[in-house]
Amino acid sequence: MTYADVGGLRIWYEEHGTGRPLVLLHGGYGSTETFAPVRQALAARRRLIAVDLRGHGRTGGLDRPLRYESMADDVAGLLRLLGLPRADVLGYSLGGGVALRTAIQYPALVRRLVLVSTPFRRRGWYPETLAAMSAHDERAAERMRGTPPYERYARVAPRPQDWPLLWARSGELLRRDYDWSAEVAALPMPVLLVFADADEIPVSHAAEFFGLLGGGHRDAGGDGDRPASRLAVLPGLTHYDVVASPALPAAVLPFLTRPARTPG
């Protein structure tokens, strides 16, 4: 548990377990603690590298706008600093966007990719979710004081007074339009998509995402011929509890450890 200097940014990361490296990227307003409920199960099989993203948790960097692309640069820089030429990457929600951009921008660094509750375009979220995201600003930050995310941020952030700025920067990010469908279709590594069946992203978008990765176009047949990527829709869960469910490592670990059918 320490800091790494990546391009002048002090990034907090933690390591748990042993084995092939698996990078964990949390959601918005979160930190490495997001993965505490599933950490033991994942660390039993993998060397976990949990990262506090720019502006979140113990990592600063709010002097610059938050962008998926630049946060992907941060992750790639950390992997290189740690001497990891290749790693598996798992991202949840906001961290899923960063993980996806890392795979797009640095495909040679990502062996396998796991995206949890992550759309490939901004309009993949439900309309009411987009409306809520668009309202993220300093006033929303004030309303969130006293909540568990605020209490955690106040406890660990290098500048706890930046809580309103984090919301302002996050709102700027979440209001920016994007559509990465062409880049997704060109990804060379196997991808596991994980969604809750009551997620903030409709199952129809999950199916479209899977289609871009080559899945869902035909019957696999008796020989099980299928694409290298996978889709998991976990029952009885929401966007907020899917990352803490035992069903998540149960879906992720077989995907990470099975023999690859394509180079990866």
Phi, psi and omega in degrees: 000108187196181176256151171234137178271109182242104179059034180089354177259128177275105183261127176277133174216157180230147177240138178218143175077183180222164179118200179296137185289139175229116180274133180246126181238118187283176178272182183299138180065014181257198182197186179301335180296343177307324186267007182305320182295334183247002185299314183298318181295319180288320182290343177293340183237346189223158168272107184274136173236095181269133189239137166273115182294163179311129177082355185245153176055235184268001181262132177273212175104015181279005174289346177242155175300151173274128177222141177304319185294315181287328175291328173295322174300319178300314182296315179298319179296322178295316180300318180293320179297325179279359179072032181252101181290343181201140180209158168278148183228130176238124178233144181242126175056243176307315178296333175293320175298320177294317179298319180295317178295326177298317179293324179290314186278332184226061186300331181291340181274343188251114179284305175222149187238132176239123180243120182250120178052057186226124174270163177262352172221155183300321181285007174286340176285154172300149181304320181292329176291318177298320179297319179294319178298321182294341182268005179288115179201189183299324179294320176296323178300320179295322179292336182271357177298139182092351178277163179304318178299321179294315181300320178294315180298315180297331182281325191243340187294144177295333177225084182304335180290352180275005179310310178298324179294323177300318179292322178295314179296319180295320178299319177301317180295313187288341177273350180283133180280150175201155175208108185255026186299318181295318179293322178298315182297338181263001182298133183270344186263156173296141182233135171252121174262128179236125177228155169275153180284349173237045184285174172277002179239125182296149179299332178297324177290321177302318179294321177295318178301312180299323178297323178296333180270006177097003183263159173075019182260341182198166175293134180291340178078177183295334180272000177069026180292118185211166178290164181289337181276163185224157176231130176232124173248110188272127187281150173072020184234164179236179177300333188269336181246358181297325184286345180257000185277141173301340178294337181291302177298331178296330177274325188283314188298316177299324178295319183287332188257346181291151176301138180286138176269345175231164178306131182163000000 
